[in-house]
Short mmCIF file of C-alpha atoms in Angstrom, two decimals:
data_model
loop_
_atom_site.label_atom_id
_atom_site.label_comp_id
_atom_site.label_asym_id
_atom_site.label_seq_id
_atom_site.Cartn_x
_atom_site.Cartn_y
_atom_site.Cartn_z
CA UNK A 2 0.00 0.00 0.00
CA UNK A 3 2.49 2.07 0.50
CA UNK A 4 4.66 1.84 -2.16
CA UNK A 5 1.34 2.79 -3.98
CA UNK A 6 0.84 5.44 -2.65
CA UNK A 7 4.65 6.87 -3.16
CA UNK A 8 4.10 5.95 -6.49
CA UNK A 9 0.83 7.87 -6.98
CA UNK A 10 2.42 11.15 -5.06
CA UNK A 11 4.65 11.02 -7.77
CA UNK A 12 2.46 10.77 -10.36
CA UNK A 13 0.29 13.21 -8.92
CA UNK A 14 2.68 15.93 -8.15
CA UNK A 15 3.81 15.61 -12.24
CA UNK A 16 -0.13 16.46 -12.67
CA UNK A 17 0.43 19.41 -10.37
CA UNK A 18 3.36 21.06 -11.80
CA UNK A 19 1.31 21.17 -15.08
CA UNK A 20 -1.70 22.61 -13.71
CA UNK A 21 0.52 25.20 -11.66
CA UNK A 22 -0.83 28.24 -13.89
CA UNK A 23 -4.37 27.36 -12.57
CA UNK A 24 -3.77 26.97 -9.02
CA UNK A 25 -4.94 28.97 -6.31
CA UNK A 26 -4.37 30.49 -2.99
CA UNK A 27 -4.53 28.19 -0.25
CA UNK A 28 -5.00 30.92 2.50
CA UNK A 29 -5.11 27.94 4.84
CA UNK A 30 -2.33 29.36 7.45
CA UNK A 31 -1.54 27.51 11.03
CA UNK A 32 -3.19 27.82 13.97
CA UNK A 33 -2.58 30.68 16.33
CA UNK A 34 -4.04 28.43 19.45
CA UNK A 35 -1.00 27.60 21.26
CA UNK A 36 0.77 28.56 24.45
CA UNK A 37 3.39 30.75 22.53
CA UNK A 38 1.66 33.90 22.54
CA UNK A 39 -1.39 35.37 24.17
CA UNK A 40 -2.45 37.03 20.79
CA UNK A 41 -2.70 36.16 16.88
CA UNK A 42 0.63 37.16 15.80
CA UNK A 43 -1.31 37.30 12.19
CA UNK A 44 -5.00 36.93 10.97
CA UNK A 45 -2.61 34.14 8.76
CA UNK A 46 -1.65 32.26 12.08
CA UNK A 47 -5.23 32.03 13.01
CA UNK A 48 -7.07 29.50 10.93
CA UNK A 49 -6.85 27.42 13.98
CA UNK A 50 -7.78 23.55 13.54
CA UNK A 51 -8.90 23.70 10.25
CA UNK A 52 -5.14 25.11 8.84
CA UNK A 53 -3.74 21.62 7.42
CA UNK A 54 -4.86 20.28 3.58
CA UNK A 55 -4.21 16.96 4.94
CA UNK A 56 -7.16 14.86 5.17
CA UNK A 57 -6.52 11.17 7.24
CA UNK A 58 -6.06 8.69 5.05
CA UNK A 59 -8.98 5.93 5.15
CA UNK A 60 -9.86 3.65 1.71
CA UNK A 61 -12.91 2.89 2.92
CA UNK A 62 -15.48 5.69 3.79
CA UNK A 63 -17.13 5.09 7.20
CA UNK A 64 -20.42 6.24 7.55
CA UNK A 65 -20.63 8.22 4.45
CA UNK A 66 -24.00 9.12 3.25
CA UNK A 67 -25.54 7.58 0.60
CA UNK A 68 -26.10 9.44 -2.59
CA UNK A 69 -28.33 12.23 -2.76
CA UNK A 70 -30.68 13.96 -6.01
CA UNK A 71 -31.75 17.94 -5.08
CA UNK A 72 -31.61 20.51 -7.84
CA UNK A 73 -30.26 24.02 -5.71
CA UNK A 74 -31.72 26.46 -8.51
CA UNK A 75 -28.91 28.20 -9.25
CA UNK A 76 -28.07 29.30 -5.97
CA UNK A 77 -24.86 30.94 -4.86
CA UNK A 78 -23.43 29.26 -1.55
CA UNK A 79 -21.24 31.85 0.31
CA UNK A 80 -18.64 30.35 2.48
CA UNK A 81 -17.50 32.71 4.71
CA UNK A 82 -14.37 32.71 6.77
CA UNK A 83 -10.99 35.62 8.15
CA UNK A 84 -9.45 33.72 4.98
CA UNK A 85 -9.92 32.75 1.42
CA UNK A 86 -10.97 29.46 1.34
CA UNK A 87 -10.77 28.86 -2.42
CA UNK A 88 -9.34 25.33 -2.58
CA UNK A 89 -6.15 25.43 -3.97
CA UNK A 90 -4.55 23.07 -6.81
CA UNK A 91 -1.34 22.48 -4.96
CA UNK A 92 -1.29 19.01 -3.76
CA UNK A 93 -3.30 15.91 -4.88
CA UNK A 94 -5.82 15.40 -2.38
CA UNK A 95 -6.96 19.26 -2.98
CA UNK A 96 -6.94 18.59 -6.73
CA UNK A 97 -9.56 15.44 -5.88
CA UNK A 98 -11.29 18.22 -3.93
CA UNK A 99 -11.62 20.75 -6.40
CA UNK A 100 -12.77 18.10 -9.11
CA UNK A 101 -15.36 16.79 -6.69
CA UNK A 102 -17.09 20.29 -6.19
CA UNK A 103 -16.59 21.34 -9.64
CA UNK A 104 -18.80 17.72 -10.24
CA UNK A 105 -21.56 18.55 -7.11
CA UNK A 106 -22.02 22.01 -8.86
CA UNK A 107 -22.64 20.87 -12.06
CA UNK A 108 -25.17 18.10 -10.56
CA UNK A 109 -26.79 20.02 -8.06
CA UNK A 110 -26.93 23.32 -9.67
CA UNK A 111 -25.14 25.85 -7.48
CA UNK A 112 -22.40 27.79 -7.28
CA UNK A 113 -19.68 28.37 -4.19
CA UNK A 114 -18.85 31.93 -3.72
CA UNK A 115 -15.83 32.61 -0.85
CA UNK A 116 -16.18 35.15 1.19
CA UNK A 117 -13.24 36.48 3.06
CA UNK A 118 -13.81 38.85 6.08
CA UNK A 119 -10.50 40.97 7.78
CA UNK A 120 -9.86 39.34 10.88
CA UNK A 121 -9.64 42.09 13.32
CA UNK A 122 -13.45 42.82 12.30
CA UNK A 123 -14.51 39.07 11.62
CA UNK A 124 -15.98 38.56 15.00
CA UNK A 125 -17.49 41.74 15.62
CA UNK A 126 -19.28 41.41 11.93
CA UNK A 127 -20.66 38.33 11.66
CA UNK A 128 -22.01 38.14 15.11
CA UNK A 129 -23.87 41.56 14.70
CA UNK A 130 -25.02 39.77 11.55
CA UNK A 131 -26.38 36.70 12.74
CA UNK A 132 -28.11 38.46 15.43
CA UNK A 133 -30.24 40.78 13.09
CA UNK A 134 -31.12 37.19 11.14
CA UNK A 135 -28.95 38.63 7.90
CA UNK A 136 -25.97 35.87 8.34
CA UNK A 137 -23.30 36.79 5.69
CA UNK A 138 -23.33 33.29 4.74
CA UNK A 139 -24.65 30.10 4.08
CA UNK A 140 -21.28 28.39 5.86
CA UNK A 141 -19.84 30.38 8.41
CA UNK A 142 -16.22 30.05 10.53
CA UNK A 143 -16.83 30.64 14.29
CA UNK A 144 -14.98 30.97 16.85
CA UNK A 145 -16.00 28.82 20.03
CA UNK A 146 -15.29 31.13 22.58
CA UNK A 147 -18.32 33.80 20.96
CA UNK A 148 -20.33 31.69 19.52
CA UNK A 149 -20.78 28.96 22.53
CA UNK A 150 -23.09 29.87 24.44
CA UNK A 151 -23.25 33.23 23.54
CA UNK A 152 -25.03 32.51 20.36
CA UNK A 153 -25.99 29.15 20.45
CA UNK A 154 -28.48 29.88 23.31
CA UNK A 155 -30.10 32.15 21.00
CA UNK A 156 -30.79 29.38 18.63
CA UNK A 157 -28.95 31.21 15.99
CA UNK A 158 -27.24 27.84 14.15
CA UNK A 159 -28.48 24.13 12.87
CA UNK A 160 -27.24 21.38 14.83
CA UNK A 161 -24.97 19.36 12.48
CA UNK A 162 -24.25 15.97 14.31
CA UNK A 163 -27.18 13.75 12.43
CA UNK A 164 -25.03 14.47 9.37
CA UNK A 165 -21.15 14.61 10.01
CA UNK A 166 -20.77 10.85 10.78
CA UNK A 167 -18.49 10.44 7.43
CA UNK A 168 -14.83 9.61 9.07
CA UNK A 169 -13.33 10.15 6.03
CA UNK A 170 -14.78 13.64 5.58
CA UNK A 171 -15.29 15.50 8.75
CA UNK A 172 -13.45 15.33 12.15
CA UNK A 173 -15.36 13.68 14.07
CA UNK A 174 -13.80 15.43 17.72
CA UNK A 175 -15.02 18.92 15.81
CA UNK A 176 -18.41 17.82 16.18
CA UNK A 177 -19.09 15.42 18.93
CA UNK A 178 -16.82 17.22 21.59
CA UNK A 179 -15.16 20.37 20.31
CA UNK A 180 -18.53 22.14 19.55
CA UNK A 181 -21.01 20.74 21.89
CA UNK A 182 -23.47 22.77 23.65
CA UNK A 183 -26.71 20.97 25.33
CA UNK A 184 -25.60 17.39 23.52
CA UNK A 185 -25.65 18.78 20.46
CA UNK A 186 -22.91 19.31 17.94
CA UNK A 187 -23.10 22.71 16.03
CA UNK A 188 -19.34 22.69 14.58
CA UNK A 189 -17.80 20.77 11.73
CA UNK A 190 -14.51 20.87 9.34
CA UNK A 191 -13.04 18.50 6.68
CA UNK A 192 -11.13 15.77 8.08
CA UNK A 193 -7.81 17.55 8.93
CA UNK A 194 -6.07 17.40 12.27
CA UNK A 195 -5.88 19.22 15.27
CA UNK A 196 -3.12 21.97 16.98
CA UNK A 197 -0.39 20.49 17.80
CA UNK A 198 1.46 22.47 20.99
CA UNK A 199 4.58 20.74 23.44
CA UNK A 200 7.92 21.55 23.69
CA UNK A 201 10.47 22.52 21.13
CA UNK A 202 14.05 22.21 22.22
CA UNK A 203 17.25 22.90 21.32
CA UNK A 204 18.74 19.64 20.74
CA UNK A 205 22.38 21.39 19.83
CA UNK A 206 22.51 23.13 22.85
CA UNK A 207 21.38 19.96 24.71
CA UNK A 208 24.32 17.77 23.35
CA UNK A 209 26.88 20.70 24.44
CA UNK A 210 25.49 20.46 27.93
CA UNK A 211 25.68 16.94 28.01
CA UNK A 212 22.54 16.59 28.93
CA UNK A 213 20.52 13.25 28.83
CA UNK A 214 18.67 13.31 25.54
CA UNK A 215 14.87 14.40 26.32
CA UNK A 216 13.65 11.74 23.52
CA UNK A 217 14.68 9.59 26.31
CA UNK A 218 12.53 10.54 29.14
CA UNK A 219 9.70 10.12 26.36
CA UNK A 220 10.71 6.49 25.50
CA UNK A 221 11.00 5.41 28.82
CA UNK A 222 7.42 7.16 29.83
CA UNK A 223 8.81 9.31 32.49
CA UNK A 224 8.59 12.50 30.89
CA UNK A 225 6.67 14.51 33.28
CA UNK A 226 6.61 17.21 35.75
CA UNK A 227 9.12 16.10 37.37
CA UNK A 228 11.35 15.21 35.09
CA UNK A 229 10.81 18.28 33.51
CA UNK A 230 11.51 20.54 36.28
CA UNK A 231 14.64 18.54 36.66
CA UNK A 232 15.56 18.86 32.88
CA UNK A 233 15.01 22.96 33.49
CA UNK A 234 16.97 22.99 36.40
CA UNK A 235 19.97 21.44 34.92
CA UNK A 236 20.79 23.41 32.00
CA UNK A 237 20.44 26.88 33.62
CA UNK A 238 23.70 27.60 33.46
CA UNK A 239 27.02 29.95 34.58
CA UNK A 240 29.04 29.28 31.67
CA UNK A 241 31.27 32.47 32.26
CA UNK A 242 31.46 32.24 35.75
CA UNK A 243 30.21 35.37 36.50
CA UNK A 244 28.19 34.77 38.89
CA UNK A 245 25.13 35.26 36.51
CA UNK A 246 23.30 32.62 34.36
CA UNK A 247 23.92 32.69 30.63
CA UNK A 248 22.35 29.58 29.38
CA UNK A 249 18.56 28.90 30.78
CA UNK A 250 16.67 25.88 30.58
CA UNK A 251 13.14 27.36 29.91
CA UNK A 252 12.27 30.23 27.67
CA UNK A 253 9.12 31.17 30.34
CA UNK A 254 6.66 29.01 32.38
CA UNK A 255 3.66 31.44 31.08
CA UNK A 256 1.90 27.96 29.53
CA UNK A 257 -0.51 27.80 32.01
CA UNK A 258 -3.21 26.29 29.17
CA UNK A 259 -0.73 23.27 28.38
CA UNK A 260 -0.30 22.20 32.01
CA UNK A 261 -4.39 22.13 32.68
CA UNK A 262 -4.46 20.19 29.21
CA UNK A 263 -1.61 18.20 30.54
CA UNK A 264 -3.12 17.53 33.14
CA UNK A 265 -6.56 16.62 31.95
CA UNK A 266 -8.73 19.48 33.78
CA UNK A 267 -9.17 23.47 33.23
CA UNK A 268 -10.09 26.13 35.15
CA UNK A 269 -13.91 25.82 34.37
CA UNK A 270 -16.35 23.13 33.69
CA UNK A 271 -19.55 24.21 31.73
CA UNK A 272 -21.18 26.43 34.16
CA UNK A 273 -19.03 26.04 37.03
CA UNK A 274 -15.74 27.72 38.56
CA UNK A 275 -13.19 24.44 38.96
CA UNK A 276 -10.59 25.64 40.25
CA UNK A 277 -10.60 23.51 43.69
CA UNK A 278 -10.97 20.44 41.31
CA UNK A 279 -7.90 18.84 42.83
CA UNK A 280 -6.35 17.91 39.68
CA UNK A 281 -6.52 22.02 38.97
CA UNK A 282 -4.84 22.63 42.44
CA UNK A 283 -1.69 20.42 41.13
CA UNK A 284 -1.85 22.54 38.23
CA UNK A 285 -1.30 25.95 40.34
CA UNK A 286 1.01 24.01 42.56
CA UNK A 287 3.35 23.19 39.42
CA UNK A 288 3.25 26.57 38.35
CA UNK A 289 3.51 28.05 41.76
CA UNK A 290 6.75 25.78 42.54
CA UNK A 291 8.38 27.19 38.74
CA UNK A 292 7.88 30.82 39.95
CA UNK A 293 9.21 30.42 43.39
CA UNK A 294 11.61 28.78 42.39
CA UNK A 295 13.13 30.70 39.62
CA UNK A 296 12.97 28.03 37.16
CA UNK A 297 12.31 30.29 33.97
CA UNK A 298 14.39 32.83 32.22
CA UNK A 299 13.57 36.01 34.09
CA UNK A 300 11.61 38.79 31.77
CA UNK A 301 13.26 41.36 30.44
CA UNK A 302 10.59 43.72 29.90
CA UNK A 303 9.54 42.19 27.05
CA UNK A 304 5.84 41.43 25.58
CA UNK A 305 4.34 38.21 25.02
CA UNK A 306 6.95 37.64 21.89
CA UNK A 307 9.78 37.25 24.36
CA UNK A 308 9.82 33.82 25.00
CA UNK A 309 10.14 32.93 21.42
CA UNK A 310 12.68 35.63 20.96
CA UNK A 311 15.17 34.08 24.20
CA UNK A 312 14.62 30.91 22.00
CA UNK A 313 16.09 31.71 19.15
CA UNK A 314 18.54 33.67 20.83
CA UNK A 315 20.20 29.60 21.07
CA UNK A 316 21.25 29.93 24.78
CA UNK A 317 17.71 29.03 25.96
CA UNK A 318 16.94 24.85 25.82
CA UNK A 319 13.37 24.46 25.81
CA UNK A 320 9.89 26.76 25.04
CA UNK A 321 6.35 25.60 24.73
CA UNK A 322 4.83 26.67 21.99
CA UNK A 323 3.09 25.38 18.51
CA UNK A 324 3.13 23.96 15.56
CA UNK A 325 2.67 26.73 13.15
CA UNK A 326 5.90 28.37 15.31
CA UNK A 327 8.26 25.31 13.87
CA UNK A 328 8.88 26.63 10.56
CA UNK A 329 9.75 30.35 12.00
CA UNK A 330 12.22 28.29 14.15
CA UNK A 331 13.79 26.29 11.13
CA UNK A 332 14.40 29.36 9.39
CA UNK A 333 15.69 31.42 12.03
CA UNK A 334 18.13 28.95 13.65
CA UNK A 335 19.76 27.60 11.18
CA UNK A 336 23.29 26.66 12.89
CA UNK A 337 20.43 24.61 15.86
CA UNK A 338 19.12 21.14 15.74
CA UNK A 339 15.59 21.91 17.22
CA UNK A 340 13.95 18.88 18.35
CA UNK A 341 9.69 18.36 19.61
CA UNK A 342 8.96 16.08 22.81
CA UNK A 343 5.05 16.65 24.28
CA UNK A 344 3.93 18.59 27.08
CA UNK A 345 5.11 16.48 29.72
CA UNK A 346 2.24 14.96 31.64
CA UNK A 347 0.57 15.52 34.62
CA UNK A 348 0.52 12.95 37.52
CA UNK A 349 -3.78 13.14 36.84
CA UNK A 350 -2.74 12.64 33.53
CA UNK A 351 -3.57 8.67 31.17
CA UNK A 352 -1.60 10.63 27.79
CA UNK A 353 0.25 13.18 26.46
CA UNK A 354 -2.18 16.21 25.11
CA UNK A 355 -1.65 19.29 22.53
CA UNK A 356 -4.25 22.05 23.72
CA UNK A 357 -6.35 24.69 21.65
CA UNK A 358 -7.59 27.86 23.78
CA UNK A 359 -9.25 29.24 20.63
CA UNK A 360 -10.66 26.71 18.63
CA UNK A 361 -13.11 27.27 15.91
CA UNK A 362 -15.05 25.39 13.22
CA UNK A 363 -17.53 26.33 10.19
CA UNK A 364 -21.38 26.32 10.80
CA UNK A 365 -24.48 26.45 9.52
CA UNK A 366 -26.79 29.34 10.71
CA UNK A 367 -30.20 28.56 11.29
CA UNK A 368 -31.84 31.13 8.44
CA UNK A 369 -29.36 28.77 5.68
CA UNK A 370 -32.03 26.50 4.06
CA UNK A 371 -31.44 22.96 3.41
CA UNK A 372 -28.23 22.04 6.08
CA UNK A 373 -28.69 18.97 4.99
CA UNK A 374 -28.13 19.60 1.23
CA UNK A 375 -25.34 21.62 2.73
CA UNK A 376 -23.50 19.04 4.94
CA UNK A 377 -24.04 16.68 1.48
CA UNK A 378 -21.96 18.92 -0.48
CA UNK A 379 -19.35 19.34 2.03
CA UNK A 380 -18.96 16.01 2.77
CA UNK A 381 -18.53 14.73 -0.58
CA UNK A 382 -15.91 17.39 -1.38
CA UNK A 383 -13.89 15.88 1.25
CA UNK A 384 -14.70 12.49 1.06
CA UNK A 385 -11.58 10.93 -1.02
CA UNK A 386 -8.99 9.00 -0.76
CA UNK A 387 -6.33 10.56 0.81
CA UNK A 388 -2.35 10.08 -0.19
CA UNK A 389 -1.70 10.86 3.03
CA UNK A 390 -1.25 8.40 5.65
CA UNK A 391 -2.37 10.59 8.56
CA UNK A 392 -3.31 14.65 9.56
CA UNK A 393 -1.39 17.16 8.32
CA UNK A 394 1.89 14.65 7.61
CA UNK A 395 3.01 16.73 4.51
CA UNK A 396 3.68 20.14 6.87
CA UNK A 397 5.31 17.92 9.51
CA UNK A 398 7.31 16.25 7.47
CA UNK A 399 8.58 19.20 5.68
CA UNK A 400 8.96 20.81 9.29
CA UNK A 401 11.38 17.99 10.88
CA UNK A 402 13.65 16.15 9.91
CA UNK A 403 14.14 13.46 12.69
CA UNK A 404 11.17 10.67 12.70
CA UNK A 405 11.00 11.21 16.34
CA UNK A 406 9.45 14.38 16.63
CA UNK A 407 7.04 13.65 13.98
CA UNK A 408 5.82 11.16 16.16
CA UNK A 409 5.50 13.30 19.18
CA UNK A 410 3.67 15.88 17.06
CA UNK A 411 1.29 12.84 16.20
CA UNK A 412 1.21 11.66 19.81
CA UNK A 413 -0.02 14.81 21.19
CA UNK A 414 -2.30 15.95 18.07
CA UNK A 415 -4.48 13.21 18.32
CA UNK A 416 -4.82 14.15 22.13
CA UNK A 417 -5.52 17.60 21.64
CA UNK A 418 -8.04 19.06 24.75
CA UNK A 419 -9.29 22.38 24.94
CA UNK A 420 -9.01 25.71 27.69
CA UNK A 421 -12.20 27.40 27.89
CA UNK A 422 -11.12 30.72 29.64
CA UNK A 423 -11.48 32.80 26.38
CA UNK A 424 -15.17 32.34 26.56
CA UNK A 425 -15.34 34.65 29.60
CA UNK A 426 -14.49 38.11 28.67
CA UNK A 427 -13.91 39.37 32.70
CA UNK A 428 -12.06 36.07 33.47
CA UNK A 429 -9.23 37.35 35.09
CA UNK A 430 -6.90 34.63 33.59
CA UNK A 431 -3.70 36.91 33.51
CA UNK A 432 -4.32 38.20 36.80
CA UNK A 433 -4.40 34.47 38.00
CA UNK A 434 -1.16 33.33 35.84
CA UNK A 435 0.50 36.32 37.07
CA UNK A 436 0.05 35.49 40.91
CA UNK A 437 1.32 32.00 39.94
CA UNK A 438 4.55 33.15 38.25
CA UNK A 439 5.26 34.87 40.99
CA UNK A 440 5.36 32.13 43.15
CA UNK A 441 2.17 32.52 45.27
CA UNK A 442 0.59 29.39 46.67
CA UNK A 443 -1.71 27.74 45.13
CA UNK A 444 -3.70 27.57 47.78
CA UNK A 445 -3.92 31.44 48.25
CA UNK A 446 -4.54 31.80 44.34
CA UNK A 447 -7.92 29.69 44.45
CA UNK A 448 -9.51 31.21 47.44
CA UNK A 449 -8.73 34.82 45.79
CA UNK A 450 -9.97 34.07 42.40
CA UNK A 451 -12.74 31.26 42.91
CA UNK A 452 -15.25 33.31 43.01
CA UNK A 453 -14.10 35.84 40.10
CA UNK A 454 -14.27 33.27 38.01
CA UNK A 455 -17.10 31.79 38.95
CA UNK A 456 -18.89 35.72 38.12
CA UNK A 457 -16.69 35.38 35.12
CA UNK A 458 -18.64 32.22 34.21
CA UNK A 459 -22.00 33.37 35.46
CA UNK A 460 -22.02 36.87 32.86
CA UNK A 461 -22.10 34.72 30.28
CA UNK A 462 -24.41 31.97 31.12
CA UNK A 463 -26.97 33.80 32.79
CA UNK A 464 -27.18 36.65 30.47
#
């Protein structure tokens, strides 16, 4: 099978070249969901889960629904998203994409029209939209943290689970857990994979230290807090004996998201406040024990680039951050080996995890007509036969070259959990992260902000 499909790539990517006059712009830019930054550095880096062109490979369709005859009239479908989403011609499995709409339009007598909003005004316009019942599309990208329940209360969008059960097409997480509100799923996307987020390293710098390899700690399962504290510890170094470090072992321990995801909790569930959950409380104790005891690279005054900036400075082993980061890194630090291990894992922890604090997925409002006719089309765009073998493999293996970290970018993608604190615009997350950094207990940090964000939570759900 695989030798196949090499030789099919092959073949396909001859049929490529030729049709490279015709091809379009893929506007399909990674995900701006990690821990590296508190902001989009780009409305490009903020496509979130649905960046990759990589559907999962699968011969066999699962679930796929059968065959369908409806005439459309003519009508324009608008697909509207904070980027272009024209399918491009610029792998094979798009090419199979753009053949099979090309096909549905033709049979079912519509046309696709995309519509592609700035993304410093995308939320603010298509919420004020749906709420005057004049969506701007038939298809619409959303954003979690506005849209759920913010909107969804307001029974503003068709539930879509009764007709995303095609594997092959649609991710089925997107659905049946990402975009759940009441039981119901109300988010979807072609079959593509999730944000990856863990720890890039400097694998150079590593090897001068002489430090155990941190592939290691993975292989043997005992890469975890501890380990990882340990790891930090050890390379913060006095190389000039100056009596002042020179060499740190972590860029910043800001990644308060990927320890609650690590961890398997977050700071709210639903409704509720959870921060006395006690697998949150080992959260804020980690944290707590990094700030007071100095583990990170001190600030420098810097904004919430800095930690990627001491990174590539190359005196600075390890940074959490994501995957659409890795590139930046490969280009920038040339003369570095950077390596990817996951998040390590909590002790509350059964796996390693990626997380996503801004997911978002396409929709279908409820004044569309016809979400099944919709869901048909969508599906059957992105029902083919992939020459992938799994989620977004052409990116990661153009990203790294050592086999290892592509597998701990699969390990923790397929994991991926989600932090809910953007929901709440009055959570005072930073305040909270702050107070950790610094060192304060974790005790003290729960009983002063337990009931903030529970009033956090309660603005929004009892509005």
């Amino acid at each position: 099978m695989r030798a196949k499909k090499v030789m099919s790539v092959f073949t396909s990517l001859m049929l490529v070249a030729a049709m490279t006059a015709c091809s379009g712009n893929s506007g399909n830019s990674a995900n701006a969901g990690g821990e590296a930054s508190a902001k989009p550095t780009a409305a490009a880096n903020t496509s979130g889960t649905e960046a990759s062109p990589e559907a999962s490979a699968s011969a066999e369709p699962t679930n796929a629904t059968p065959e369908m005859d409806f005439d459309m009239g003519g009508k324009t479908i608008k697909i509207v998203s904070w980027w272009d989403m024209t399918i491009p011609e610029d792998n094979p499995d798009n090419i199979q994409r753009q053949k099979n709409l090309k096909e549905l339009e033709k049979k079912h007598n519509f046309k696709v029209k995309y519509v592609a909003l700035d993304y410093g005004e995308y939320q603010k316009k298509v919420v004020a939209s749906l709420v005057a019942g004049e969506p701007l599309g038939d298809i619409v990208r959303m954003g979690k943290a506005y849209m759920i329940p913010a909107l969804t209360k307001q029974d503003l969008f068709w539930p879509v689970d009764e007709y995303t059960k095609n594997e092959n097409a649609f991710n089925q997480e997107m659905t049946s857990n990402f975009s759940q509100y009441n039981g119901k799923g109300y988010g979807f996307s072609e079959n593509t994979g999730n944000l990856i987020s863990g720890i890039f390293y400097n694998r150079t710098l590593m090897k001068k230290l002489g430090m155990k390899p941190l592939q290691e700690y993975v292989d043997e399962d005992n890469w975890n807090w501890d380990t990882f504290t340990q790891v930090a510890k050890e390379a913060n170094k006095d190389t000039d004996n100056n009596g002042k470090l020179d060499v740190w072992g972590l860029a910043s321990s800001g990644f308060l998201d990927m320890a609650l995801a690590s961890n398997e909790t977050d700071l709210t569930v639903e409704d509720k406040q959870n921060l006395d959950d006690p697998k949150t409380l080992e959260v804020f104790k980690f944290i707590s024990k990094l700030g007071a005891e100095k583990v990170g690279r001190p600030t420098e005054g810097g904004d919430w680039k800095e930690p990627a900036q001491f990174f590539r400075q190359g005196n600075t082993l390890m940074y959490a951050g994501a995957d659409y980061e890795a590139s930046g890194f490969k280009t920038d630090m040339k003369d570095y080996d950077i390596g990817f291990v996951p998040f390590p894992k909590g002790p509350s922890a059964s796996a390693y995890h990626s997380v996503e604090s801004s997911v978002q997925f396409l929709t279908i409002p409820k004044k569309s007509e016809h979400p099944e006719w919709l869901l048909y089309i969508w599906e059957k765009i992105n029902d083919i036969e992939s020459i992938y073998d799994y989620p977004k493999q052409a990116s990661l293996e153009s990203t790294y070259d050592n086999e290892e970290d592509i597998n701990n970018a699969k390990l923790v993608e397929s994991g991926m959990r989600l932090t809910n604190h953007n929901t709440f615009s009055t959570m005072p997350y930073y305040d909270l992260l702050g107070e950790l950094n610094k060192g304060t207990s974790a005790s003290t940090v729960i009983q002063k902000y337990k009931a903030k964000v529970q009033a956090s939570v309660d603005a929004v759900y009892k509005k």
